[in-house]
Tab-separated table of C-alpha atoms in Angstrom:
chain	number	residue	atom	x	y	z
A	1	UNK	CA	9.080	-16.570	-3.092
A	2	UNK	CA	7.730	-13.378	-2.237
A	3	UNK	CA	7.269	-10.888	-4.964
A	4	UNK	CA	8.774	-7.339	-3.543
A	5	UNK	CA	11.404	-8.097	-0.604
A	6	UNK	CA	12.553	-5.578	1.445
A	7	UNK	CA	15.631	-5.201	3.650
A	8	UNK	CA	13.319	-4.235	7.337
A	9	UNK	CA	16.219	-2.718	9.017
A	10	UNK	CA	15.511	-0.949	11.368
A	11	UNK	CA	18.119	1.979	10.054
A	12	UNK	CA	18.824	4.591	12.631
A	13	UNK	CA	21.233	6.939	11.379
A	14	UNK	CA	22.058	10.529	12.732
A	15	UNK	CA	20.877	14.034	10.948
A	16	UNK	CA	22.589	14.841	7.850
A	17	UNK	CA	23.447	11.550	7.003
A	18	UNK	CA	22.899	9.701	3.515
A	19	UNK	CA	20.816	6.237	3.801
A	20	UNK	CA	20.134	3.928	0.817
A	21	UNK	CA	17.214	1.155	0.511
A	22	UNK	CA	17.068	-1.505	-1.727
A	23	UNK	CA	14.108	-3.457	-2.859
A	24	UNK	CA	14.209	-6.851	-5.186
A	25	UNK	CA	11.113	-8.201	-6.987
A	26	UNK	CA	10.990	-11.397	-8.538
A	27	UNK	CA	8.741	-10.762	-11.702
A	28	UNK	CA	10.960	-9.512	-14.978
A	29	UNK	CA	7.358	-8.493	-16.734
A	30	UNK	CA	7.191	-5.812	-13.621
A	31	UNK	CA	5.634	-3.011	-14.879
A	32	UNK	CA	5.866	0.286	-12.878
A	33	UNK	CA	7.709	0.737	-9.506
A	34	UNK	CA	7.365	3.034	-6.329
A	35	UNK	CA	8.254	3.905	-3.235
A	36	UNK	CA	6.261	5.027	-0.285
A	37	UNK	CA	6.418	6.433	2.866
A	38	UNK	CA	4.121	4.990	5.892
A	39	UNK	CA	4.050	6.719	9.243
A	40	UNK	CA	3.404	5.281	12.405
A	41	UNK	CA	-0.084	4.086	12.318
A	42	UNK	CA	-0.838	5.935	9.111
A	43	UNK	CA	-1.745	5.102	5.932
A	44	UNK	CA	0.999	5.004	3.138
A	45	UNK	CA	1.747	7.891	1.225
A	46	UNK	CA	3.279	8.027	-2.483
A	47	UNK	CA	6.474	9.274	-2.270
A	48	UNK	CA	7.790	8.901	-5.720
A	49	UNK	CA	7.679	6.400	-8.654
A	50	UNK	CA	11.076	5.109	-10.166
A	51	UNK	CA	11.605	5.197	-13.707
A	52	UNK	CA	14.045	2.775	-15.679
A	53	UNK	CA	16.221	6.410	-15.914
A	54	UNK	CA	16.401	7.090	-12.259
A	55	UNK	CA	14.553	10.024	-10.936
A	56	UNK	CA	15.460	12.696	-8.395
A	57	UNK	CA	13.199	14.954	-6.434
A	58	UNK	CA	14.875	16.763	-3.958
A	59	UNK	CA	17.051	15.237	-1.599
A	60	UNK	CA	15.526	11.890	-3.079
A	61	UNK	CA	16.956	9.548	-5.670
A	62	UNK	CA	15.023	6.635	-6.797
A	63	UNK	CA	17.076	4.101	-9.537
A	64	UNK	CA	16.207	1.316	-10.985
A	65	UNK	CA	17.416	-1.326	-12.130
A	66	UNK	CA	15.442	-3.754	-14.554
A	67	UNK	CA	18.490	-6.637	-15.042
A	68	UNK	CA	18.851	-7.434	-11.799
A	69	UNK	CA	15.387	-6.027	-10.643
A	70	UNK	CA	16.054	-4.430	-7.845
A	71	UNK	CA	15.082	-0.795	-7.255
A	72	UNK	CA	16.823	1.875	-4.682
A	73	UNK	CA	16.179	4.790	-2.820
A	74	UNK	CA	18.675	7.197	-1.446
A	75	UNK	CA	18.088	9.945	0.841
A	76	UNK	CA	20.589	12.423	1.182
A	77	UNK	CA	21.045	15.214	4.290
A	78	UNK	CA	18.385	13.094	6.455
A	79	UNK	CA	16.204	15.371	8.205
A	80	UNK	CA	14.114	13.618	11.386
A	81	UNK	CA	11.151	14.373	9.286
A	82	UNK	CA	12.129	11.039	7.476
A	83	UNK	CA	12.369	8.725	10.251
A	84	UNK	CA	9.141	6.272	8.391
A	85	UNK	CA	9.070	3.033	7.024
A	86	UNK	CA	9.767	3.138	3.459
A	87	UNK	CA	7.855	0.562	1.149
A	88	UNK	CA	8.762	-0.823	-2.263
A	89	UNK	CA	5.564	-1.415	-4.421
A	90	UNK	CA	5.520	-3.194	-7.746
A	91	UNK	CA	2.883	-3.274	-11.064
A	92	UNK	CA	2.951	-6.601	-12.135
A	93	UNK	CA	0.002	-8.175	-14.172
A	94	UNK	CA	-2.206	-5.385	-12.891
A	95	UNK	CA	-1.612	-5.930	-9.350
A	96	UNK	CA	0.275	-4.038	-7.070
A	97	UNK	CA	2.583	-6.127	-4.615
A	98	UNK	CA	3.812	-4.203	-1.712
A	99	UNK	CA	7.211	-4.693	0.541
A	100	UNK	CA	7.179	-5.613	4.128
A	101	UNK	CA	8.591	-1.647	4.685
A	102	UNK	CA	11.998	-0.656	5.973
A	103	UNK	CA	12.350	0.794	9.374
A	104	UNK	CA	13.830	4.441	9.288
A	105	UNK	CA	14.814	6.319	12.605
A	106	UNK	CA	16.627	9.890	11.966
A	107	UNK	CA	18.700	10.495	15.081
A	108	UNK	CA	19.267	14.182	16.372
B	1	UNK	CA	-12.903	18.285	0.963
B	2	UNK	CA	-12.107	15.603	-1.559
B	3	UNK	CA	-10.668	12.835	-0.381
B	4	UNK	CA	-11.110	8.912	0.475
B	5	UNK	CA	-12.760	8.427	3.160
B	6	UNK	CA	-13.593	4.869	5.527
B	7	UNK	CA	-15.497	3.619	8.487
B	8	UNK	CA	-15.456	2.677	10.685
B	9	UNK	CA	-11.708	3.159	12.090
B	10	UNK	CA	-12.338	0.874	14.638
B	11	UNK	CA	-14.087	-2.236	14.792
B	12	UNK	CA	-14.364	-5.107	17.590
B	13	UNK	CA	-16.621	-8.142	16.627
B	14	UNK	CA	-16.720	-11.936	17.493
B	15	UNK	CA	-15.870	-14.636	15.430
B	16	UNK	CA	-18.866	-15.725	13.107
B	17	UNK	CA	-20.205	-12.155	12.324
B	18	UNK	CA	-21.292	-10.367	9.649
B	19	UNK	CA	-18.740	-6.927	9.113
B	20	UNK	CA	-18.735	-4.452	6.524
B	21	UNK	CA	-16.160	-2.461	6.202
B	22	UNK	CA	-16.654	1.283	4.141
B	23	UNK	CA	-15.123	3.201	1.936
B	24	UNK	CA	-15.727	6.052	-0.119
B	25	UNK	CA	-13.755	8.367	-2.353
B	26	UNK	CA	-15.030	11.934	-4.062
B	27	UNK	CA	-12.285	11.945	-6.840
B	28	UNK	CA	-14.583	10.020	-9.097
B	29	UNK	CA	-11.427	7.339	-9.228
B	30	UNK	CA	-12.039	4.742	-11.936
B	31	UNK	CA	-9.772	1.872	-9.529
B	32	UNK	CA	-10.260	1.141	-6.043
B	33	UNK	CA	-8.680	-1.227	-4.164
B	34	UNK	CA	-8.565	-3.217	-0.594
B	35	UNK	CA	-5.365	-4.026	1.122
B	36	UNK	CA	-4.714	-5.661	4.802
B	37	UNK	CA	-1.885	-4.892	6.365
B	38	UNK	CA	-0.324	-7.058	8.666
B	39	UNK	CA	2.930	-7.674	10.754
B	40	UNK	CA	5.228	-9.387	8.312
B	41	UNK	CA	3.828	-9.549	5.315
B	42	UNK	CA	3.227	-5.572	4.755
B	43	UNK	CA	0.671	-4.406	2.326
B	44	UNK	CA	-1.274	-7.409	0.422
B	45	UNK	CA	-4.368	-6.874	-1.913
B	46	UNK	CA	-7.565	-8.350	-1.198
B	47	UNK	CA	-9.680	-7.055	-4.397
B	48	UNK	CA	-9.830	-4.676	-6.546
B	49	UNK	CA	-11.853	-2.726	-8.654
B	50	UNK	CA	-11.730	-0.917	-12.072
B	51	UNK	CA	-14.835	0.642	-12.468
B	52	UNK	CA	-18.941	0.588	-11.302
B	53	UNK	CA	-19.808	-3.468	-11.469
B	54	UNK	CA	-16.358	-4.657	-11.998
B	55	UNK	CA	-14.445	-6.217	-9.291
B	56	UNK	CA	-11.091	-8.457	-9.114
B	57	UNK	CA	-9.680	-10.958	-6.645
B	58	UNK	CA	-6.207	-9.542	-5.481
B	59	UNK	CA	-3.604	-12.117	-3.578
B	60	UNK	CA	-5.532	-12.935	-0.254
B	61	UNK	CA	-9.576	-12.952	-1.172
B	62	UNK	CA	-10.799	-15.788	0.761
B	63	UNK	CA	-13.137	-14.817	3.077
B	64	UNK	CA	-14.052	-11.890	1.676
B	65	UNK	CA	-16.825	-10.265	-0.513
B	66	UNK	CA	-16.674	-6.665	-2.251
B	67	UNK	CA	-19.503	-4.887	-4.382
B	68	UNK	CA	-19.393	-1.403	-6.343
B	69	UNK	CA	-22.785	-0.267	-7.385
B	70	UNK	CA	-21.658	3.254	-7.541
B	71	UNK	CA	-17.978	4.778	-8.687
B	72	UNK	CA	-17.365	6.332	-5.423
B	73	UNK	CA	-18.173	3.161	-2.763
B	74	UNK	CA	-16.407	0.506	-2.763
B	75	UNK	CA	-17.658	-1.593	0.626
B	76	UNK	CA	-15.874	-4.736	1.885
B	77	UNK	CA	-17.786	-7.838	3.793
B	78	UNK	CA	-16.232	-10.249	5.978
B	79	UNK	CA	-19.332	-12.993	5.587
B	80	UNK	CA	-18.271	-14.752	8.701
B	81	UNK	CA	-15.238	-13.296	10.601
B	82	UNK	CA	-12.147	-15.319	11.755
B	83	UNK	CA	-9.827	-14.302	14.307
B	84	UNK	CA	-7.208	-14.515	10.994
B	85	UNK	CA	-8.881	-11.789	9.598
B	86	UNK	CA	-7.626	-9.428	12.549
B	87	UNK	CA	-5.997	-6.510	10.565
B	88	UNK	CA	-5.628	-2.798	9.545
B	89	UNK	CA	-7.071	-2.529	6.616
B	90	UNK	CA	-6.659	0.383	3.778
B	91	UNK	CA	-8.754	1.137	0.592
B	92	UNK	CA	-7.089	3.013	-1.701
B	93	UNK	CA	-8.098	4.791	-5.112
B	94	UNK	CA	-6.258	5.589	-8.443
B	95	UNK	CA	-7.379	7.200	-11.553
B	96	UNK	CA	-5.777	4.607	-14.222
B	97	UNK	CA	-3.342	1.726	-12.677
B	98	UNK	CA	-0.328	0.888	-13.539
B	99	UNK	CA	1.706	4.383	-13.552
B	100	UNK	CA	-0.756	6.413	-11.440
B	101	UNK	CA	-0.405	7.442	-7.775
B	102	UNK	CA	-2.500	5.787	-5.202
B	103	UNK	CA	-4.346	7.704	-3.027
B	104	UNK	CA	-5.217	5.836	0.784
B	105	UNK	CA	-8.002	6.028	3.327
B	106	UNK	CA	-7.014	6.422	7.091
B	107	UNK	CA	-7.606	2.228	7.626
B	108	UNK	CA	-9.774	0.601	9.593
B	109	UNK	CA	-8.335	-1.564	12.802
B	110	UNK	CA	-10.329	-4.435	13.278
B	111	UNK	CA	-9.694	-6.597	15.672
B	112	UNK	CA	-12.071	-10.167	15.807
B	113	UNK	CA	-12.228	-12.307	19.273
């Protein structure tokens, strides 16, 4: 069983829309939790860590949710500055495990 | 300007050689770290480092080797190169682990015939 799985869409939605990701991981001792952003042909980029009280930076919400271990990401108002792939990394045992990435396409 | 830093972007070799893959960060980063990405599997660690002389074996180190003489290098050697071990692959740096923000290099695409 993989540790972080990752829904790989592709999601294409239009502009303004809201789009939500959801990541599972398999380890309960899980220590910290994130979410990047990769480009095409880039390397990732942090885009924010999740904390067990959900966290908000802008038009992103991160939540997670340590019972069923899954962790979310919402964007709201999509601009076509997302369109990315969006990856779910996980701390576990000192190792960082990384999702296969979902597939976002912003649509004018 | 500060940064992280690898070369080369591109490599071609043949299957059997010698490769060593750089990287180099100006943060003075106690953790570095070596990921391939491929198709399918995303982001996996190779090793990992936390500081000048100490190095860990991540999920996938077979066939690799990695030193760190100094904090800022951290170079990776593919002893004898399989066409497996066709990848992009990313160092990365982070000033403690576990909460901290990792920072990535451009990746190198290697590509072994």
């Amino acid at each position: 069983r993989k540790e972080v799985e990752q829904d790989p869409g592709p999601f294409n939605v239009p502009e303004g829309a809201t789009v939500a990701f959801n990541c599972t991981y398999s380890n309960s001792a899980s220590q910290s939790f994130f979410w990047y952003r990769q480009d095409c042909r880039k390397e990732p980029k942090l885009l924010m860590s999740v904390y067990s009280s959900g966290n908000e930076d802008g038009r992103f919400t991160a939540q997670l949710n340590r019972a069923s271990q899954y962790i979310s990401l919402l964007i709201r108002d999509s601009k076509l500055s997302d369109s990315a792939t969006y990856l779910c990394v996980v701390n576990t045992a000192r190792q960082f495990y990384f999702g296969t990435g979902t597939s976002l396409t912003v649509i004018p | 300007d500060a940064g992280i830093t690898q070369s080369p972007r591109y490599k071609i070799t043949e299957t059997g050689r010698q490769v060593t893959l750089m990287c180099h960060q100006t943060w003075s980063h106690s953790y570095m770290f070596w990921y391939r990405q491929d198709l399918g599997h995303g982001l996996r660690l190779i090793y990992y480092s936390a500081a000048a002389d100490i190095t860990d074996k991540g999920e996938v180190p077979d066939g690799y080797v990695v030193s760190r003489s100094k904090t800022e290098n951290f170079p990776l050697t593919l002893e004898s190169a399989t066409r497996s071990q066709t990848s992009v692959y990313f160092c990365a740096s982070s000033d403690l682990l576990e909460r901290e923000t990792q920072y990535f290099g451009p990746g190198t695409r290697l590509l072994v015939l």
